PDB file of C-alpha atoms in Angstrom:
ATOM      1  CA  UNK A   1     -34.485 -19.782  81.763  1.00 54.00           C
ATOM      2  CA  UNK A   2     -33.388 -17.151  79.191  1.00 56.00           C
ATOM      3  CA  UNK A   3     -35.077 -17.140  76.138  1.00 56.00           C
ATOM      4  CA  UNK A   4     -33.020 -16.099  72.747  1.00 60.00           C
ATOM      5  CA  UNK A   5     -34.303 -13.796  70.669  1.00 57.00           C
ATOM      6  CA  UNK A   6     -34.211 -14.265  66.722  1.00 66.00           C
ATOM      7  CA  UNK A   7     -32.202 -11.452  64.596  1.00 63.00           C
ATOM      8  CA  UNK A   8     -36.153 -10.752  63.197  1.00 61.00           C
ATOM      9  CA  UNK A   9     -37.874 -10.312  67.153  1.00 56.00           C
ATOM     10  CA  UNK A  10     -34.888  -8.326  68.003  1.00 58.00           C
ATOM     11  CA  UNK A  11     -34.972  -5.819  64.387  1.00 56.00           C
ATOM     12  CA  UNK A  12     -38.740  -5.683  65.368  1.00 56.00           C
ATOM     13  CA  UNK A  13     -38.179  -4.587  69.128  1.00 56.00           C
ATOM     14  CA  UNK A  14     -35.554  -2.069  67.811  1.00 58.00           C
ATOM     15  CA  UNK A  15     -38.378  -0.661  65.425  1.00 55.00           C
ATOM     16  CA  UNK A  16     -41.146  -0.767  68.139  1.00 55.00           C
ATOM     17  CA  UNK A  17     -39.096   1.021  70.347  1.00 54.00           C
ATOM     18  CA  UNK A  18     -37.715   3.749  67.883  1.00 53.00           C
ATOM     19  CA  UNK A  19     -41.269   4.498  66.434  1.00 53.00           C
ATOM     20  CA  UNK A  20     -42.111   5.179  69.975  1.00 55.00           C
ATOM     21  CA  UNK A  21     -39.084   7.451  70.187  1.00 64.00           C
ATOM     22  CA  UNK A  22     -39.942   8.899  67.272  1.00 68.00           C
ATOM     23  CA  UNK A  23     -43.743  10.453  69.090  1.00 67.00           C
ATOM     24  CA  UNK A  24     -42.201  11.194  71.999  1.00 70.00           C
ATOM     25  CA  UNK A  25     -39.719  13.693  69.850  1.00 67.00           C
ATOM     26  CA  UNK A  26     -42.306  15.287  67.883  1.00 67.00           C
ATOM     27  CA  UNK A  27     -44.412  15.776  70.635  1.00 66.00           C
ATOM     28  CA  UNK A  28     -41.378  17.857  72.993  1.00 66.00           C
ATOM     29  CA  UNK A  29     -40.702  19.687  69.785  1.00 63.00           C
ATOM     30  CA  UNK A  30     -43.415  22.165  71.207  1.00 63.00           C
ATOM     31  CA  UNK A  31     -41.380  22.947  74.154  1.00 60.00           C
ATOM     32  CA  UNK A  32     -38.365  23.165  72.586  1.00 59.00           C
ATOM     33  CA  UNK A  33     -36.631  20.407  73.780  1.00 57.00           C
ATOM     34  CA  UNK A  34     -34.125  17.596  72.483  1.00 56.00           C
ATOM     35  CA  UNK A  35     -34.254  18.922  68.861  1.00 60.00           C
ATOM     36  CA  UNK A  36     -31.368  17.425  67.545  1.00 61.00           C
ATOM     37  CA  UNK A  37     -32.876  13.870  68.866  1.00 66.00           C
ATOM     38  CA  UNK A  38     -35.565  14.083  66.494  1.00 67.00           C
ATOM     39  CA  UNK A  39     -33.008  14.199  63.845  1.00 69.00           C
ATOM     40  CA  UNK A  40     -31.224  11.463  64.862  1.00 72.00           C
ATOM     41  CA  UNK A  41     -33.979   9.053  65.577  1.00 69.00           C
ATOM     42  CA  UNK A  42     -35.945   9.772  62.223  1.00 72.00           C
ATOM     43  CA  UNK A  43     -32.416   8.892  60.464  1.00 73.00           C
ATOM     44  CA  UNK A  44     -32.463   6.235  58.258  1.00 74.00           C
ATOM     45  CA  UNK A  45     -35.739   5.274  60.110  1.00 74.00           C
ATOM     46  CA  UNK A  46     -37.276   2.742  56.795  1.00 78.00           C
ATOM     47  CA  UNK A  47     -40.561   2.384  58.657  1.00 76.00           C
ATOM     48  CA  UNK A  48     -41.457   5.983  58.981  1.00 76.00           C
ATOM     49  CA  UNK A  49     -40.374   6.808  55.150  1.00 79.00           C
ATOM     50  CA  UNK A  50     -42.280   3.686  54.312  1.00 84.00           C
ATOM     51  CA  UNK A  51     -46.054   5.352  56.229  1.00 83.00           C
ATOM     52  CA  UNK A  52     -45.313   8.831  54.388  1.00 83.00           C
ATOM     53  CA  UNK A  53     -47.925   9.272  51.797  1.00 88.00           C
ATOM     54  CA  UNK A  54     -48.741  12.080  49.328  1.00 89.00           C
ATOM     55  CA  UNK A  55     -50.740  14.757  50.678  1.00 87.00           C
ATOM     56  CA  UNK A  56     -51.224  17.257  47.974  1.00 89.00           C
ATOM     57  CA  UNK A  57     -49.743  18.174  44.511  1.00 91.00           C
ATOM     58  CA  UNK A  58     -49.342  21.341  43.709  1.00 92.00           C
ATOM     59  CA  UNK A  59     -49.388  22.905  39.999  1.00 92.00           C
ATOM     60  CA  UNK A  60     -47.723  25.789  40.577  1.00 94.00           C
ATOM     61  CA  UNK A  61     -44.749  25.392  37.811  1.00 93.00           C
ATOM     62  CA  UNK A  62     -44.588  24.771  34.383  1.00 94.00           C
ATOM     63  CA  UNK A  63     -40.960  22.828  34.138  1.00 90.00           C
ATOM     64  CA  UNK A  64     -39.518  20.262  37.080  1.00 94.00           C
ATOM     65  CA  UNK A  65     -38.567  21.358  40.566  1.00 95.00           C
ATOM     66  CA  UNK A  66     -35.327  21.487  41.573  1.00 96.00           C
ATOM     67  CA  UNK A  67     -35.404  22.878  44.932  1.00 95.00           C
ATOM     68  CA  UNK A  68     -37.452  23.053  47.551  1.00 95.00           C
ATOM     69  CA  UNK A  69     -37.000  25.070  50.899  1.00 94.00           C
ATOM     70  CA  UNK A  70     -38.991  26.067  54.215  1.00 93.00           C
ATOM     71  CA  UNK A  71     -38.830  29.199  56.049  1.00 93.00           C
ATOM     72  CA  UNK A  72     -38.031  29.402  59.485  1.00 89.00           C
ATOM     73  CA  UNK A  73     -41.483  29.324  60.913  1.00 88.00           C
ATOM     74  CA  UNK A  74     -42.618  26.200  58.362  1.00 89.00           C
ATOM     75  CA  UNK A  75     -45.376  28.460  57.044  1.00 93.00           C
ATOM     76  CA  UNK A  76     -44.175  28.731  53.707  1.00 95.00           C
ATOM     77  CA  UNK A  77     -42.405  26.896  50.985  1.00 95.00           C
ATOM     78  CA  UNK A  78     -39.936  28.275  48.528  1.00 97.00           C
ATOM     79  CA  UNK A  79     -39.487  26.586  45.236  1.00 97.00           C
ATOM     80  CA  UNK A  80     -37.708  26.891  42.257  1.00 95.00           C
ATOM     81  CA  UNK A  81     -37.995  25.258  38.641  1.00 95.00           C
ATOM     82  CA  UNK A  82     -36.833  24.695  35.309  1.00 95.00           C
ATOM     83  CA  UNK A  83     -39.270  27.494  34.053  1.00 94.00           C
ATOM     84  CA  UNK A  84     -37.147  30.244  35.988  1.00 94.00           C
ATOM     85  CA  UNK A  85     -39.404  31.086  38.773  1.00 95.00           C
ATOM     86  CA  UNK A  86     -39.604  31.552  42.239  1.00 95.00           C
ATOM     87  CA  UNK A  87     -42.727  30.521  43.882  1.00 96.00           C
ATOM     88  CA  UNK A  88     -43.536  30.988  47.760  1.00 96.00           C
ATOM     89  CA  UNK A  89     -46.402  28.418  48.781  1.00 96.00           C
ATOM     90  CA  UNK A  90     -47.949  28.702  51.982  1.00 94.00           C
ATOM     91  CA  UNK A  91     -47.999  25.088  53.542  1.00 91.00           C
ATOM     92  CA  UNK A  92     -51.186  24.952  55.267  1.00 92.00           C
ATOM     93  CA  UNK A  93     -54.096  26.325  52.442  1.00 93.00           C
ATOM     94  CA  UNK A  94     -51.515  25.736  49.725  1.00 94.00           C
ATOM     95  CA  UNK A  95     -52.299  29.419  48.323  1.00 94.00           C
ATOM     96  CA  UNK A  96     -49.641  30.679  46.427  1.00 95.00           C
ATOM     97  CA  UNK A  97     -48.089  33.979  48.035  1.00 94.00           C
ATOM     98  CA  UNK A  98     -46.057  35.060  45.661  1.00 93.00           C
ATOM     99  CA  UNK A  99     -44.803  33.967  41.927  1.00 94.00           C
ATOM    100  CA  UNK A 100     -41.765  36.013  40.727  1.00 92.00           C
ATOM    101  CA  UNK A 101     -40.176  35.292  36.957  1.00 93.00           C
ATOM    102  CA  UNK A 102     -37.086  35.906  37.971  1.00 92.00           C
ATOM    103  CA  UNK A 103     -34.077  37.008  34.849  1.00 90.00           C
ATOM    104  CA  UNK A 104     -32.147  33.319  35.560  1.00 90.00           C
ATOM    105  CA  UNK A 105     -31.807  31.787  31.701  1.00 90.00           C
ATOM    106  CA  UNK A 106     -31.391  28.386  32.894  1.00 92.00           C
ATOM    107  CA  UNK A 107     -33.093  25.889  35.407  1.00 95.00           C
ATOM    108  CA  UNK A 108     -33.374  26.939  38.985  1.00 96.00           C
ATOM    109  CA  UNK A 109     -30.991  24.751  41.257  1.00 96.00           C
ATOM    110  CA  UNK A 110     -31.270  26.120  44.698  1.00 96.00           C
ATOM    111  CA  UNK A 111     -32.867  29.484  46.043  1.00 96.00           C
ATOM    112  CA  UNK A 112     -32.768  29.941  49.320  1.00 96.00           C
ATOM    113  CA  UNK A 113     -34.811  32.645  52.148  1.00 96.00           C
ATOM    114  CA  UNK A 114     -32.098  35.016  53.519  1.00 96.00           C
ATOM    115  CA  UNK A 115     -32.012  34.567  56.998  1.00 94.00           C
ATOM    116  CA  UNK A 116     -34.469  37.864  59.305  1.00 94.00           C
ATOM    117  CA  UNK A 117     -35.689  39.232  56.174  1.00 94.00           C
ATOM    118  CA  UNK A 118     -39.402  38.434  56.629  1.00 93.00           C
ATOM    119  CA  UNK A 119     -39.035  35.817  54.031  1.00 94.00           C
ATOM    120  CA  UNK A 120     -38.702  39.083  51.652  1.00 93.00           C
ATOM    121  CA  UNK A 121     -35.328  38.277  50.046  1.00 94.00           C
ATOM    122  CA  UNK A 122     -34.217  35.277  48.163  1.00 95.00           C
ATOM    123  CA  UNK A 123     -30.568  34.180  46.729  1.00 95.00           C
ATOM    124  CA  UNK A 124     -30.598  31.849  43.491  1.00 95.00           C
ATOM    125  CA  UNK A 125     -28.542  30.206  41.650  1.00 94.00           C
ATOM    126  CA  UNK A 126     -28.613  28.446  37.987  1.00 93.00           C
ATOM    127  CA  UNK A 127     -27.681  26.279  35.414  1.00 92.00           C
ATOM    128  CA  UNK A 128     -25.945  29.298  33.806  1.00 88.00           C
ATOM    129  CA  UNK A 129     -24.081  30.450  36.680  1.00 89.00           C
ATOM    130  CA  UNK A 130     -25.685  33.165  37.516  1.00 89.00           C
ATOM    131  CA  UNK A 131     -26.791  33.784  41.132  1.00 92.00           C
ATOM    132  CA  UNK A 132     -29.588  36.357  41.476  1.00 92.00           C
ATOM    133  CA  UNK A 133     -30.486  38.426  45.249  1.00 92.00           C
ATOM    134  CA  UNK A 134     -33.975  39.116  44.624  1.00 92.00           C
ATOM    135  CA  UNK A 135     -35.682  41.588  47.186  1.00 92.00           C
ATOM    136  CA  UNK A 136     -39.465  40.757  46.747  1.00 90.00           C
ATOM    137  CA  UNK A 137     -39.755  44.365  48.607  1.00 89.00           C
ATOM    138  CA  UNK A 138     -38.305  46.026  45.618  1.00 88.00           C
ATOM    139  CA  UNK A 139     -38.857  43.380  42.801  1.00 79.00           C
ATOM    140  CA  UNK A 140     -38.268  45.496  39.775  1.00 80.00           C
ATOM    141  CA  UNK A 141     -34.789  47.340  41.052  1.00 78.00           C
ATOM    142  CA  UNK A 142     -33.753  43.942  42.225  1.00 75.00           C
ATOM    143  CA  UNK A 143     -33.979  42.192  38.716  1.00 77.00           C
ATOM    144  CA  UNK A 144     -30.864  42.083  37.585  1.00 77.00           C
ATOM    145  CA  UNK A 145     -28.849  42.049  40.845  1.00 80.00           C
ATOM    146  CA  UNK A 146     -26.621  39.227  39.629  1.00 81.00           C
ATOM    147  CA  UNK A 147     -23.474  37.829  40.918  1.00 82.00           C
ATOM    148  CA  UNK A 148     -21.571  36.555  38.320  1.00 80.00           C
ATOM    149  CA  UNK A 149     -18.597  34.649  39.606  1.00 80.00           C
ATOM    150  CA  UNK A 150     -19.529  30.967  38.819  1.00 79.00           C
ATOM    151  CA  UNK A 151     -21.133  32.567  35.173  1.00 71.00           C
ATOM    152  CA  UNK A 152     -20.030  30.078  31.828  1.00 79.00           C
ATOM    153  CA  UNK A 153     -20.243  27.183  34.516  1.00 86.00           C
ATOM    154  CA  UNK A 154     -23.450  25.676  36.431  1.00 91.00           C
ATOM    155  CA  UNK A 155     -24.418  26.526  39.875  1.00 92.00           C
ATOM    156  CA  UNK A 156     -25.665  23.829  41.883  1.00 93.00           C
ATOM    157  CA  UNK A 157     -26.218  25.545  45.321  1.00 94.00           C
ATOM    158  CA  UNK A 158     -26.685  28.126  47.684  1.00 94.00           C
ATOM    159  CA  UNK A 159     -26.565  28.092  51.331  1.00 94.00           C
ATOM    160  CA  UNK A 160     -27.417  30.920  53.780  1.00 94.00           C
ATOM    161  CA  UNK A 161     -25.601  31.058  57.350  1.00 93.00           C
ATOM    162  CA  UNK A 162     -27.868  31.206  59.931  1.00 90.00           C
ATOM    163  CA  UNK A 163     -29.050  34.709  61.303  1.00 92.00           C
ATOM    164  CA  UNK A 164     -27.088  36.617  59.074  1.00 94.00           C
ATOM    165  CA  UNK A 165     -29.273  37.846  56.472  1.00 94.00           C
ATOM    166  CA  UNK A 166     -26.101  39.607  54.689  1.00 92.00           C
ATOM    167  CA  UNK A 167     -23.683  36.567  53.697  1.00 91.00           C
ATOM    168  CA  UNK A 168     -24.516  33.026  51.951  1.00 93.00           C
ATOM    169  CA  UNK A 169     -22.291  30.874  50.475  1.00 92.00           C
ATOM    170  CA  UNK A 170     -22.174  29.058  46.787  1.00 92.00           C
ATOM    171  CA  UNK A 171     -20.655  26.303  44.932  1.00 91.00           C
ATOM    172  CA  UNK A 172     -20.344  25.655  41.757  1.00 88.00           C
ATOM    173  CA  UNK A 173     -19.056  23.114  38.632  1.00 89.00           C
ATOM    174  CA  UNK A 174     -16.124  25.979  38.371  1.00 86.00           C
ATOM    175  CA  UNK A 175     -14.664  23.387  41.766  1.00 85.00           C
ATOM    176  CA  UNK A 176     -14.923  26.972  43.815  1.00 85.00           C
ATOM    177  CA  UNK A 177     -16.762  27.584  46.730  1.00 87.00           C
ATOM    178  CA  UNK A 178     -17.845  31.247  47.262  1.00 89.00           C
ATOM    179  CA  UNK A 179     -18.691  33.446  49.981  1.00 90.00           C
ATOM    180  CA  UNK A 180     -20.828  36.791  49.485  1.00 89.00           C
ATOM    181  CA  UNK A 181     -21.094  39.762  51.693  1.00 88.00           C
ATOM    182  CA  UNK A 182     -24.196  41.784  50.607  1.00 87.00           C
ATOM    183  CA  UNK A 183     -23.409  44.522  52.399  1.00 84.00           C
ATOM    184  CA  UNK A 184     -20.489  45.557  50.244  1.00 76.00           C
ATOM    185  CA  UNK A 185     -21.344  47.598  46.926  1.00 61.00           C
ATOM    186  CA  UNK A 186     -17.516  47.817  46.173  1.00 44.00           C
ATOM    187  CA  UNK A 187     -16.374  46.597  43.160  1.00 31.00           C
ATOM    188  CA  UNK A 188     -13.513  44.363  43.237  1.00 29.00           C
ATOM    189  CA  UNK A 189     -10.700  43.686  40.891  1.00 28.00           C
ATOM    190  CA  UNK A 190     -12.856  40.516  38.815  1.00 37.00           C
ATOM    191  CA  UNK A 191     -14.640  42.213  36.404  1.00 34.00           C
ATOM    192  CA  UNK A 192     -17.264  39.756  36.358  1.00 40.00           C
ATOM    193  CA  UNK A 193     -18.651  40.732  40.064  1.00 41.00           C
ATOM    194  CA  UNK A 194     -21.332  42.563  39.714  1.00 41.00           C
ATOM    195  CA  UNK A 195     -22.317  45.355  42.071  1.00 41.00           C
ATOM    196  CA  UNK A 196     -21.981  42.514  44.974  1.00 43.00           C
ATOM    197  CA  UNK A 197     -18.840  41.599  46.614  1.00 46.00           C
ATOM    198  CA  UNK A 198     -17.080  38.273  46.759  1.00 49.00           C
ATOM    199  CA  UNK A 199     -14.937  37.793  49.616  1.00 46.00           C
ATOM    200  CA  UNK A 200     -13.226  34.828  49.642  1.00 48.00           C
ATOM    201  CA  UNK A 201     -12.964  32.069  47.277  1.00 49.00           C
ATOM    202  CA  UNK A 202     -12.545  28.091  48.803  1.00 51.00           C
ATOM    203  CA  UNK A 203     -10.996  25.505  46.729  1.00 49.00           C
TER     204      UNK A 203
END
């Protein structure tokens, strides 16, 4: 005879089963395999946010965090903060690799590694509007490389386009979307581009 299972025996099966998932997914991720599965499966998944736990804290700014980003290889950590620095963490001994005071007047919203750079260069964006390329490489001629489209307005993000380390994209409380070519040093008709060139706007 068939038994019927309760709504509670069949949630917990579901769970059982997608925790198991879950292993399986991390443990192919070595070979490469079913990526995007992992993403799906860890969705929404209550029990595994539920067994995260805090494994270090790190004191490395002086204001709240904003943003938070990973290079490509998961070594290190870039992170940006209401005191207007850029700090790149390594993930493993938590030793800070580099701490740049970067010429943003506002709070750090997003920042961003540029895509085959080495994690070397680094797009930002702030409260004022301002959106800084910084070139750790070259730190001091790299300063005040600001792009000034979204500027008198905040800038909440930017996002880089994967393996191109020349374009990234930003949006902003102006209701624009922009999209930057670093490779062009042409000035365009907007006054308020500076040395970088926007080329196209999205609304």
């Amino acid at each position: 005879m068939r038994r019927d299972f309760t709504i509670e025996e069949r949630t917990n099966n579901e769970m059982n089963q997608k925790r198991k998932s879950v292993f399986k997914h991390i443990y192919e991720r070595q070979y490469l395999t079913k990526l995007p599965k992992l993403s799906e499966v860890t969705k929404d998944d209550e029990g595994l946010v539920q067994r995260l736990d805090l494994l270090k804290s790190l004191p490395i700014h002086e204001g709240c965090v904003n943003t938070i980003c990973w290079n490509e290889t998961g070594e290190y950590m870039l992170s940006g903060s209401d005191d207007q620095h850029l700090v790149i963490t390594n993930g493993y001994d938590y030793k800070v690799k580099a701490n740049y005071h970067t010429s943003h007047r506002a709070n750090i919203f997003s920042a961003k590694f540029l895509p085959c750079t080495n994690d070397t260069q680094i797009v930002s964006c702030a409260g004022d509007g301002v959106i800084l390329h910084t070139d750790l490489n070259r730190p001091q001629e790299t300063y005040d490389s600001q792009l000034l489209c979204h500027a008198g307005t905040t800038t909440y993000e930017v996002i880089t386009i994967p393996n191109d380390p020349f374009s990234f994209l930003s949006c902003g409380e102006d209701g624009t979307v922009r999209w930057f070519d670093l490779r062009s040093k042409s000035r365009v008709a907007n006054t308020s581009l500076h040395k970088w060139r926007q080329i196209q706007i999205l609304r």
